[in-house]
Short mmCIF file of C-alpha atoms in Angstrom, two decimals:
data_model
loop_
_atom_site.label_atom_id
_atom_site.label_comp_id
_atom_site.label_asym_id
_atom_site.label_seq_id
_atom_site.Cartn_x
_atom_site.Cartn_y
_atom_site.Cartn_z
CA UNK A 26 17.27 130.87 144.77
CA UNK A 27 18.76 130.24 148.21
CA UNK A 28 22.40 129.29 148.53
CA UNK A 29 23.08 125.59 148.99
CA UNK A 30 25.24 124.34 151.87
CA UNK A 31 27.83 123.30 149.28
CA UNK A 32 27.97 126.85 147.88
CA UNK A 33 28.29 128.32 151.35
CA UNK A 34 31.09 125.95 152.35
CA UNK A 35 33.00 126.68 149.14
CA UNK A 36 32.49 130.43 149.57
CA UNK A 37 33.92 130.44 153.09
CA UNK A 38 36.84 128.21 152.09
CA UNK A 39 37.70 130.53 149.19
CA UNK A 40 37.49 133.56 151.46
CA UNK A 41 39.91 132.03 153.96
CA UNK A 42 42.33 131.07 151.20
CA UNK A 43 42.50 134.62 149.83
CA UNK A 44 42.91 136.55 153.08
CA UNK A 45 46.52 135.44 153.54
CA UNK A 46 47.97 136.58 156.84
CA UNK A 47 45.30 139.19 157.64
CA UNK A 48 43.36 138.52 160.83
CA UNK A 49 39.65 137.92 160.39
CA UNK A 50 38.75 140.92 162.57
CA UNK A 51 40.47 143.31 160.14
CA UNK A 52 39.55 141.29 157.07
CA UNK A 53 35.79 141.49 157.68
CA UNK A 54 35.71 145.28 157.27
CA UNK A 55 37.31 145.04 153.84
CA UNK A 56 35.38 142.04 152.52
CA UNK A 57 32.01 143.48 153.61
CA UNK A 58 32.92 146.92 152.30
CA UNK A 59 34.05 145.70 148.89
CA UNK A 60 31.09 143.32 148.58
CA UNK A 61 28.72 146.18 149.37
CA UNK A 62 30.45 148.47 146.87
CA UNK A 63 30.14 145.74 144.24
CA UNK A 64 26.40 145.60 145.02
CA UNK A 65 26.01 149.39 144.69
CA UNK A 66 28.12 149.42 141.55
CA UNK A 67 26.06 146.74 139.81
CA UNK A 68 22.81 148.40 140.95
CA UNK A 69 24.01 151.67 139.38
CA UNK A 70 24.92 149.88 136.14
CA UNK A 71 21.44 148.31 135.93
CA UNK A 72 19.90 151.72 136.53
CA UNK A 73 22.03 153.21 133.74
CA UNK A 74 20.95 150.45 131.34
CA UNK A 75 17.31 151.28 131.99
CA UNK A 76 17.85 155.06 131.83
CA UNK A 77 20.28 155.75 128.99
CA UNK A 78 18.92 156.21 125.50
CA UNK A 79 20.12 154.24 122.52
CA UNK A 80 23.68 155.16 121.50
CA UNK A 81 24.21 156.99 124.81
CA UNK A 82 26.93 155.94 127.24
CA UNK A 83 27.54 156.97 130.83
CA UNK A 84 30.94 158.30 129.77
CA UNK A 85 29.42 160.57 127.10
CA UNK A 86 26.69 161.91 129.41
CA UNK A 87 29.23 162.52 132.17
CA UNK A 88 31.56 164.32 129.73
CA UNK A 89 28.77 166.73 128.71
CA UNK A 90 27.88 167.79 132.27
CA UNK A 91 29.47 165.86 135.12
CA UNK A 92 27.73 167.78 137.91
CA UNK A 93 24.25 167.43 136.43
CA UNK A 94 24.68 163.76 135.53
CA UNK A 95 26.01 162.79 138.97
CA UNK A 96 23.24 164.79 140.64
CA UNK A 97 20.61 162.97 138.58
CA UNK A 98 21.98 159.55 139.53
CA UNK A 99 22.20 160.62 143.17
CA UNK A 100 18.59 161.78 143.15
CA UNK A 101 17.47 158.33 142.00
CA UNK A 102 19.88 156.08 143.92
CA UNK A 103 21.04 158.21 146.83
CA UNK A 104 24.62 157.91 145.56
CA UNK A 105 26.48 158.36 142.27
CA UNK A 106 29.44 156.58 140.67
CA UNK A 107 31.45 158.34 138.04
CA UNK A 108 32.93 156.58 135.00
CA UNK A 109 36.02 154.55 135.82
CA UNK A 110 34.99 153.98 139.44
CA UNK A 111 32.82 150.89 139.02
CA UNK A 112 33.76 147.51 140.49
CA UNK A 113 34.23 146.16 136.95
CA UNK A 114 36.77 148.95 136.33
CA UNK A 115 38.87 147.64 139.21
CA UNK A 116 38.68 144.13 137.79
CA UNK A 117 39.59 145.35 134.32
CA UNK A 118 42.62 147.21 135.70
CA UNK A 119 43.72 144.02 137.49
CA UNK A 120 43.39 141.95 134.32
CA UNK A 121 45.42 144.56 132.39
CA UNK A 122 48.03 144.78 135.17
CA UNK A 123 47.16 148.46 135.74
CA UNK A 124 45.69 148.23 139.24
CA UNK A 125 47.01 150.23 142.18
CA UNK A 126 45.79 150.71 145.76
CA UNK A 127 45.32 154.39 144.92
CA UNK A 128 42.44 153.52 142.59
CA UNK A 129 40.35 152.37 145.54
CA UNK A 130 41.21 155.37 147.69
CA UNK A 131 40.19 157.71 144.87
CA UNK A 132 36.98 155.77 144.19
CA UNK A 133 35.75 156.02 147.77
CA UNK A 134 36.81 159.66 147.95
CA UNK A 135 34.64 160.36 144.90
CA UNK A 136 31.78 158.29 146.33
CA UNK A 137 31.70 160.28 149.58
CA UNK A 138 31.55 163.56 147.64
CA UNK A 139 28.64 162.38 145.50
CA UNK A 140 26.18 161.17 148.17
CA UNK A 141 22.79 162.83 147.73
CA UNK A 142 21.95 165.29 150.55
CA UNK A 143 18.89 163.30 151.70
CA UNK A 144 20.90 160.05 151.73
CA UNK A 145 23.82 161.19 153.88
CA UNK A 146 22.50 159.42 156.99
CA UNK A 147 22.54 156.12 155.07
CA UNK A 148 25.77 156.32 153.06
CA UNK A 149 28.06 158.73 154.88
CA UNK A 150 31.00 156.95 156.49
CA UNK A 151 29.77 153.54 155.38
CA UNK A 152 33.21 152.63 153.98
CA UNK A 153 35.24 154.15 156.81
CA UNK A 154 36.21 150.69 158.08
CA UNK A 155 38.57 150.31 155.13
CA UNK A 156 41.95 152.01 155.56
CA UNK A 157 44.06 151.53 152.45
CA UNK A 158 47.21 152.75 154.18
CA UNK A 159 46.73 150.35 157.11
CA UNK A 160 49.55 148.06 158.16
CA UNK A 161 46.87 145.36 158.58
CA UNK A 162 46.95 144.97 154.79
CA UNK A 163 50.70 144.88 154.35
CA UNK A 164 53.97 146.72 154.93
CA UNK A 165 53.93 148.71 151.68
CA UNK A 166 51.63 149.81 148.84
CA UNK A 167 52.53 146.83 146.69
CA UNK A 168 51.66 144.34 149.45
CA UNK A 169 48.39 146.16 150.20
CA UNK A 170 47.47 146.21 146.50
CA UNK A 171 48.10 142.44 146.35
CA UNK A 172 45.60 141.87 149.17
CA UNK A 173 42.98 144.05 147.47
CA UNK A 174 43.51 142.22 144.18
CA UNK A 175 42.87 138.88 145.89
CA UNK A 176 39.61 140.21 147.37
CA UNK A 177 38.39 141.72 144.10
CA UNK A 178 39.25 138.51 142.23
CA UNK A 179 37.41 136.48 144.88
CA UNK A 180 34.27 138.63 144.65
CA UNK A 181 34.37 138.35 140.86
CA UNK A 182 33.95 134.55 140.96
CA UNK A 183 30.60 132.88 140.17
CA UNK A 184 30.14 132.05 143.87
CA UNK A 185 29.74 135.77 144.57
CA UNK A 186 27.55 136.56 141.57
CA UNK A 187 25.01 139.16 142.73
CA UNK A 188 22.98 139.31 139.53
CA UNK A 189 20.82 136.21 140.09
CA UNK A 190 18.24 137.78 142.43
CA UNK A 191 17.82 139.97 145.48
CA UNK A 192 17.45 136.78 147.53
CA UNK A 193 20.91 135.63 146.45
CA UNK A 194 22.45 138.97 147.44
CA UNK A 195 20.86 138.90 150.89
CA UNK A 196 21.71 135.21 151.35
CA UNK A 197 25.38 135.86 150.64
CA UNK A 198 25.50 138.80 153.03
CA UNK A 199 23.58 137.02 155.81
CA UNK A 200 25.74 133.94 155.49
CA UNK A 201 28.95 135.95 155.79
CA UNK A 202 27.63 137.91 158.78
CA UNK A 203 26.69 134.64 160.51
CA UNK A 204 30.06 133.04 159.71
CA UNK A 205 32.08 135.98 160.97
CA UNK A 206 29.88 136.16 164.07
CA UNK A 207 30.47 132.45 164.71
CA UNK A 208 34.24 132.61 164.29
CA UNK A 209 34.62 135.99 166.02
CA UNK A 210 32.10 135.35 168.79
CA UNK A 211 33.75 137.74 171.25
CA UNK A 212 34.05 140.44 168.59
CA UNK A 213 30.73 140.16 166.73
CA UNK A 214 28.60 137.74 168.77
CA UNK A 215 26.95 140.56 170.71
CA UNK A 216 25.61 142.01 167.46
CA UNK A 217 24.06 138.80 166.19
CA UNK A 218 20.75 137.36 167.41
CA UNK A 219 20.16 133.65 166.60
CA UNK A 220 17.78 133.40 163.67
CA UNK A 221 15.41 131.10 165.58
CA UNK A 222 14.89 133.59 168.42
CA UNK A 223 14.52 136.39 165.87
CA UNK A 224 11.81 134.36 164.13
CA UNK A 225 9.88 133.82 167.37
CA UNK A 226 10.00 137.53 168.20
CA UNK A 227 9.11 138.62 164.67
CA UNK A 228 6.09 136.34 164.34
CA UNK A 229 4.71 137.48 167.69
CA UNK A 230 5.26 141.16 166.90
CA UNK A 231 3.57 140.98 163.49
CA UNK A 232 0.75 138.55 164.32
CA UNK A 233 -2.59 140.00 163.21
CA UNK A 234 -0.87 143.01 161.67
CA UNK A 235 0.74 141.38 158.63
CA UNK A 236 -1.52 143.27 156.19
CA UNK A 237 -0.83 146.77 157.49
CA UNK A 238 0.12 149.07 154.64
CA UNK A 239 2.29 151.30 156.80
CA UNK A 240 4.44 149.81 159.53
CA UNK A 241 7.34 151.25 161.51
CA UNK A 242 9.89 149.08 163.31
CA UNK A 243 12.64 150.15 165.71
CA UNK A 244 15.67 148.47 167.29
CA UNK A 245 17.60 150.69 169.73
CA UNK A 246 20.60 148.31 169.76
CA UNK A 247 20.43 147.45 166.10
CA UNK A 248 23.68 145.48 165.69
CA UNK A 249 23.76 143.98 162.19
CA UNK A 250 20.08 144.79 161.61
CA UNK A 251 18.93 141.18 161.61
CA UNK A 252 16.01 141.74 164.00
CA UNK A 253 14.62 144.52 161.83
CA UNK A 254 14.88 142.43 158.68
CA UNK A 255 13.39 139.31 160.24
CA UNK A 256 10.45 141.27 161.61
CA UNK A 257 9.80 142.93 158.26
CA UNK A 258 9.96 139.58 156.45
CA UNK A 259 6.65 138.56 158.04
CA UNK A 260 4.86 141.64 156.70
CA UNK A 261 3.05 141.20 153.38
CA UNK A 262 4.11 144.65 152.15
CA UNK A 263 7.80 144.26 153.00
CA UNK A 264 8.77 144.30 149.31
CA UNK A 265 6.94 147.55 148.57
CA UNK A 266 8.91 150.77 148.73
CA UNK A 267 7.84 153.12 151.49
CA UNK A 268 5.51 150.66 153.24
CA UNK A 269 7.89 149.73 156.05
CA UNK A 270 10.20 152.20 157.74
CA UNK A 271 13.29 150.81 159.44
CA UNK A 272 14.65 152.67 162.48
CA UNK A 273 17.59 151.78 164.65
CA UNK A 274 20.44 153.06 166.76
CA UNK A 275 23.90 151.64 167.34
CA UNK A 276 26.78 153.06 169.36
CA UNK A 277 29.61 150.97 167.86
CA UNK A 278 30.95 151.97 164.46
CA UNK A 279 31.40 148.52 162.87
CA UNK A 280 27.84 147.23 163.35
CA UNK A 281 26.52 150.72 162.50
CA UNK A 282 28.09 150.28 159.06
CA UNK A 283 27.07 146.62 158.77
CA UNK A 284 23.43 147.33 159.59
CA UNK A 285 23.05 149.88 156.80
CA UNK A 286 24.79 147.60 154.33
CA UNK A 287 22.67 144.65 155.44
CA UNK A 288 19.37 146.50 155.00
CA UNK A 289 20.27 147.82 151.56
CA UNK A 290 21.56 144.46 150.36
CA UNK A 291 18.17 143.03 151.36
CA UNK A 292 16.59 145.44 148.90
CA UNK A 293 15.49 148.12 151.39
CA UNK A 294 15.59 151.55 149.74
CA UNK A 295 17.83 154.13 151.38
CA UNK A 296 14.93 156.53 152.06
CA UNK A 297 13.18 153.84 154.15
CA UNK A 298 16.25 153.45 156.42
CA UNK A 299 16.85 155.57 159.51
CA UNK A 300 19.85 154.20 161.42
CA UNK A 301 21.51 156.50 163.91
CA UNK A 302 25.06 156.28 165.31
CA UNK A 303 24.80 157.02 169.04
CA UNK A 304 24.50 155.50 172.50
CA UNK A 305 20.80 154.81 173.07
CA UNK A 306 20.88 155.27 176.85
CA UNK A 307 22.87 158.51 176.63
CA UNK A 308 21.13 159.99 173.60
CA UNK A 309 17.43 159.31 173.28
CA UNK A 310 16.51 158.91 169.63
CA UNK A 311 14.84 159.34 167.18
CA UNK A 312 13.10 162.33 168.82
CA UNK A 313 12.63 162.17 172.58
CA UNK A 314 12.59 165.64 174.09
CA UNK A 315 12.10 168.43 171.53
CA UNK A 316 12.32 172.07 172.67
CA UNK A 317 12.06 170.92 176.28
CA UNK A 318 8.88 168.94 175.65
CA UNK A 319 8.39 165.20 175.82
CA UNK A 320 7.85 164.29 172.16
CA UNK A 321 9.00 160.72 171.42
CA UNK A 322 8.81 159.10 168.01
CA UNK A 323 6.52 156.08 168.40
CA UNK A 324 6.70 152.79 166.49
CA UNK A 325 4.35 149.94 165.64
CA UNK A 326 6.89 147.33 166.75
CA UNK A 327 10.04 147.61 168.85
CA UNK A 328 12.52 144.79 169.22
CA UNK A 329 15.92 144.61 170.93
CA UNK A 330 18.73 142.31 171.98
CA UNK A 331 20.76 144.72 174.15
CA UNK A 332 24.05 143.95 175.92
CA UNK A 333 23.17 141.99 179.05
CA UNK A 334 23.55 143.59 182.48
CA UNK A 335 25.75 146.34 181.10
CA UNK A 336 27.13 149.15 183.23
CA UNK A 337 25.73 152.58 182.45
CA UNK A 338 25.64 156.10 183.85
CA UNK A 339 22.46 156.09 185.93
CA UNK A 340 23.29 159.22 187.92
CA UNK A 341 20.69 162.01 187.90
CA UNK A 342 18.44 160.18 185.43
CA UNK A 343 15.24 160.31 187.50
CA UNK A 344 13.70 163.09 185.38
CA UNK A 345 14.35 161.36 182.06
CA UNK A 346 10.82 160.74 180.68
CA UNK A 347 11.82 157.21 179.64
CA UNK A 348 12.22 156.12 183.25
CA UNK A 349 10.35 158.74 185.25
CA UNK A 350 7.21 156.67 185.87
CA UNK A 351 9.05 153.46 186.79
CA UNK A 352 12.40 154.24 188.38
CA UNK A 353 16.01 154.11 187.26
CA UNK A 354 17.81 150.81 186.60
CA UNK A 355 20.94 150.18 188.75
CA UNK A 356 24.24 151.40 187.33
CA UNK A 357 25.63 147.86 187.10
CA UNK A 358 22.62 146.44 185.26
CA UNK A 359 21.11 148.46 182.41
CA UNK A 360 18.62 145.75 181.38
CA UNK A 361 15.52 147.63 182.55
CA UNK A 362 16.88 150.90 181.17
CA UNK A 363 16.81 149.34 177.69
CA UNK A 364 13.40 147.78 178.28
CA UNK A 365 11.85 151.06 179.41
CA UNK A 366 13.44 152.90 176.48
CA UNK A 367 11.74 150.45 174.12
CA UNK A 368 8.40 150.82 175.89
CA UNK A 369 8.66 154.62 175.81
CA UNK A 370 8.94 154.54 172.00
CA UNK A 371 6.06 152.11 171.48
CA UNK A 372 2.79 153.14 169.83
CA UNK A 373 -0.30 152.91 172.04
CA UNK A 374 -1.44 149.85 170.07
CA UNK A 375 2.08 148.58 169.40
CA UNK A 376 3.98 145.58 170.72
CA UNK A 377 7.58 145.10 171.79
CA UNK A 378 9.93 142.15 172.35
CA UNK A 379 13.27 142.27 174.15
CA UNK A 380 15.91 139.60 174.88
CA UNK A 381 17.27 139.74 178.43
CA UNK A 382 18.99 137.53 181.03
CA UNK A 383 16.73 135.70 183.49
CA UNK A 384 17.90 137.90 186.35
CA UNK A 385 15.43 140.62 185.33
CA UNK A 386 12.63 138.26 186.33
CA UNK A 387 13.55 137.98 190.01
CA UNK A 388 16.26 140.46 191.08
CA UNK A 389 15.11 142.87 193.79
CA UNK A 390 15.79 146.48 194.85
CA UNK A 391 15.42 149.00 191.97
CA UNK A 392 14.71 146.25 189.43
CA UNK A 393 12.04 144.76 191.68
CA UNK A 394 10.30 148.13 191.90
CA UNK A 395 10.40 148.60 188.12
CA UNK A 396 9.05 145.10 187.57
CA UNK A 397 6.20 145.73 190.03
CA UNK A 398 5.28 149.00 188.27
CA UNK A 399 5.19 147.27 184.87
CA UNK A 400 2.97 144.53 186.26
CA UNK A 401 0.62 146.95 188.00
CA UNK A 402 0.25 148.78 184.67
CA UNK A 403 -0.52 145.40 182.98
CA UNK A 404 2.28 146.01 180.45
CA UNK A 405 4.13 142.68 180.71
CA UNK A 406 2.21 140.32 178.46
CA UNK A 407 4.39 137.24 177.98
CA UNK A 408 7.69 135.78 179.21
CA UNK A 409 9.44 133.07 177.18
CA UNK A 410 12.39 131.09 178.56
CA UNK A 411 14.83 129.68 176.00
CA UNK A 412 17.51 126.96 176.20
CA UNK A 413 21.08 127.79 177.17
CA UNK A 414 23.95 127.87 174.65
CA UNK A 415 21.90 129.52 171.91
CA UNK A 416 24.07 132.62 171.58
CA UNK A 417 27.59 132.88 170.21
CA UNK A 418 29.03 135.13 172.91
CA UNK A 419 27.36 133.65 176.01
CA UNK A 420 26.24 130.22 177.17
CA UNK A 421 23.66 131.55 179.64
CA UNK A 422 19.97 130.97 178.92
CA UNK A 423 17.95 134.06 178.04
CA UNK A 424 14.32 135.05 178.10
CA UNK A 425 12.19 137.21 175.82
CA UNK A 426 9.69 139.63 177.35
CA UNK A 427 6.70 140.73 175.27
CA UNK A 428 5.11 144.01 176.36
CA UNK A 429 2.20 146.18 175.27
CA UNK A 430 1.56 149.73 176.39
CA UNK A 431 -2.15 149.86 177.14
CA UNK A 432 -3.32 146.37 178.03
CA UNK A 433 -6.57 145.89 179.92
CA UNK A 434 -5.86 142.28 180.93
CA UNK A 435 -3.50 141.87 183.86
CA UNK A 436 -2.42 138.24 183.42
CA UNK A 437 1.01 137.10 182.23
CA UNK A 438 1.71 134.11 180.00
CA UNK A 439 4.80 132.08 180.94
CA UNK A 440 6.36 129.76 178.36
CA UNK A 441 9.17 127.40 179.33
CA UNK A 442 10.90 126.39 176.08
CA UNK A 443 14.19 125.58 177.80
CA UNK A 444 14.01 121.89 176.86
CA UNK A 445 12.77 122.37 173.29
CA UNK A 446 15.87 122.26 171.05
CA UNK A 447 18.31 120.18 169.06
CA UNK A 448 21.90 119.94 170.22
CA UNK A 449 24.68 120.91 167.82
CA UNK A 450 28.43 120.70 168.44
CA UNK A 451 28.79 123.76 170.65
CA UNK A 452 25.34 125.30 170.55
CA UNK A 453 21.68 124.48 170.95
CA UNK A 454 19.16 125.43 168.29
CA UNK A 455 15.38 125.59 168.13
CA UNK A 456 13.82 123.26 165.57
CA UNK A 457 11.06 124.52 163.24
CA UNK A 458 8.45 122.70 165.31
CA UNK A 459 9.80 124.35 168.48
CA UNK A 460 9.36 127.79 166.94
CA UNK A 461 5.82 126.92 165.84
CA UNK A 462 4.89 125.60 169.29
CA UNK A 463 6.21 128.68 171.06
CA UNK A 464 4.51 131.14 168.71
CA UNK A 465 1.17 129.30 168.83
CA UNK A 466 1.25 129.17 172.62
CA UNK A 467 1.90 132.91 172.77
CA UNK A 468 -0.58 134.21 170.18
CA UNK A 469 -3.33 131.88 171.42
CA UNK A 470 -2.29 132.25 175.09
CA UNK A 471 -2.48 128.49 175.52
CA UNK A 472 -2.20 126.57 178.77
CA UNK A 473 -0.03 123.53 178.01
CA UNK A 474 1.09 121.17 180.75
CA UNK A 475 4.79 121.49 181.55
CA UNK A 476 5.18 124.14 178.82
CA UNK A 477 3.00 127.21 179.37
CA UNK A 478 0.79 128.81 182.03
CA UNK A 479 -1.31 131.97 182.17
CA UNK A 480 -0.77 133.45 185.65
CA UNK A 481 -3.18 135.95 187.16
CA UNK A 482 -1.89 139.14 188.73
CA UNK A 483 -3.06 137.80 192.09
CA UNK A 484 -0.91 134.71 191.60
CA UNK A 485 2.05 136.93 190.76
CA UNK A 486 1.44 139.10 193.80
CA UNK A 487 1.46 135.97 195.97
CA UNK A 488 4.96 135.35 194.60
CA UNK A 489 5.94 138.92 195.60
CA UNK A 490 6.13 139.97 191.91
CA UNK A 491 8.82 137.38 191.25
CA UNK A 492 8.53 136.25 187.61
CA UNK A 493 10.99 133.37 187.68
CA UNK A 494 9.50 130.93 185.17
CA UNK A 495 9.77 127.70 187.28
CA UNK A 496 7.42 129.30 189.83
CA UNK A 497 4.65 129.20 187.23
CA UNK A 498 5.50 126.35 184.84
CA UNK A 499 6.19 123.02 186.54
CA UNK A 500 8.39 120.95 184.25
CA UNK A 501 9.28 118.34 186.89
CA UNK A 502 9.08 114.81 185.52
CA UNK A 503 8.41 112.14 188.14
CA UNK A 504 10.58 109.07 187.85
CA UNK A 505 8.81 105.74 187.69
CA UNK A 506 8.71 104.06 191.16
CA UNK A 507 11.38 101.44 191.71
CA UNK A 508 10.14 97.86 192.14
CA UNK A 509 12.23 96.82 195.17
CA UNK A 510 11.38 93.12 194.84
CA UNK A 511 12.41 93.07 191.18
CA UNK A 512 15.59 95.00 192.00
CA UNK A 513 16.41 92.53 194.81
CA UNK A 514 15.94 89.56 192.47
CA UNK A 515 18.20 91.21 189.88
CA UNK A 516 20.94 91.72 192.49
CA UNK A 517 20.73 88.06 193.64
CA UNK A 518 20.96 86.93 190.02
CA UNK A 519 23.88 89.26 189.35
CA UNK A 520 25.81 88.04 192.40
CA UNK A 521 25.26 84.45 191.31
CA UNK A 522 26.67 85.24 187.86
CA UNK A 523 29.71 86.95 189.40
CA UNK A 524 30.47 83.93 191.63
CA UNK A 525 30.11 81.55 188.70
CA UNK A 526 32.52 83.65 186.61
CA UNK A 527 35.03 83.76 189.49
CA UNK A 528 34.99 79.96 189.81
CA UNK A 529 35.54 79.54 186.08
CA UNK A 530 38.45 81.95 186.19
CA UNK A 531 40.07 80.17 189.17
CA UNK A 532 39.71 76.82 187.40
CA UNK A 533 41.55 78.27 184.41
CA UNK A 534 44.38 79.36 186.71
CA UNK A 535 44.68 75.80 188.10
CA UNK A 536 45.11 74.49 184.58
CA UNK A 537 48.03 76.80 183.85
CA UNK A 538 51.49 75.19 183.79
CA UNK A 539 53.20 76.20 186.99
CA UNK A 540 56.74 77.53 186.68
CA UNK A 541 58.89 79.49 189.11
CA UNK A 542 58.04 82.66 187.17
CA UNK A 543 54.23 82.15 187.19
CA UNK A 544 53.79 80.57 190.63
CA UNK A 545 53.92 83.90 192.52
CA UNK A 546 51.56 85.59 190.04
CA UNK A 547 49.01 82.75 190.25
CA UNK A 548 49.06 82.71 194.07
CA UNK A 549 48.63 86.51 194.22
CA UNK A 550 45.70 86.38 191.79
CA UNK A 551 43.93 83.63 193.77
CA UNK A 552 44.40 85.64 196.95
CA UNK A 553 42.32 88.50 195.44
CA UNK A 554 39.26 86.20 195.17
CA UNK A 555 39.46 84.76 198.72
#
């Protein structure tokens, strides 16, 4: 059951009440980390309930052979939790006034030692954002323990009950990610793609392929992992283990941790997750060049919302196979570097979607040459323009480019959705009908007046390969012609009314009792109307 708005509001209010003087930037690492550990802890307890025989306890099994028992749990879950280290053990210690900050340090130390070898890429370092000796938590151990107690107590309340369903778990996590991204726009906004744009991209990428039994998806700037999850949600086999493989790369440590947590709290098994911690433009991944040979890992769908017009090291990159056929993006604008990376890792029959600033559609020089090469290869399929103020960390409007690797058709569909939205306090948002209209126009390649147009390559060549959307979709609305006679009559009538009102006002002044004090005021007022 999805969380109600009332539950969400109460949850956020409770969270703010318990964080005390800790800044939200520091607080988020702890609240996400502890929430995720609670999730793993309760998952392990459910597994134990289904595995242990009657009259057996985890404590007794562990006492007989700790190494073997932990290894067995790790083989099944990817991680293992020894007796006394569960979330409920922390809560019990708090209730019995036995809790110390050292308990948490020891727990996570044990956890890191007990990660299964084949799950290291998914769990290793996932709790590194929490520093229990950090001054962010307090000046001494007692103060830091007090903060941890408040968080554990908060996450033990019914509002944070994770036992209801997997949907509840993912709803809680998604809501908190969105809230922190909203409040900390400059800190987290770059890692969060608006759900409406994610939905448009996901539906286009999966259209006609929803029934595929095996499907691989890749985001080279994975952020919190929302694009991967949204894309997978439109696949019919998304709930089946092993059917969808999730790949991603992220250079910043915080979202690298959040993405792995996010995927697992949405029920994705650890052995279906392949998230790498590295700079995509510096370190091609997942495979790229192997033993000196061009051997990229290819994916059914690639999606990305990279940092816009970022600076990057473009020096001596001409021989990189990702850009060799097209050219190298300028050092002050990495947009096409990200786009070509995505295209390089796309299956021959795959499809990709990338969010970029509108400048990529018309800027010249190196970007103009790359754009021309993509068009000549028929790889740009669709361009969608969105409203401004949709993102948390920028007010600029963005566009989404849809590309395929081996298209025969050379035309390009342009969709201008810049005026299709509802206005909120500080942001604009696509309505459900807007999403439907955009997706239908794209998958059916519809021509809709003042909304979409399929341009031929010849038409694009005539525009010197400039893809600026207004060149192809005319959204100009003519104003109704002004009736000059009617306007003249209205002005005559208005002037007559003004004169009549002036006369009435002057008559009222004449009726006023004249005194030395009012005489000057009355004369001055009458002078205004002469």
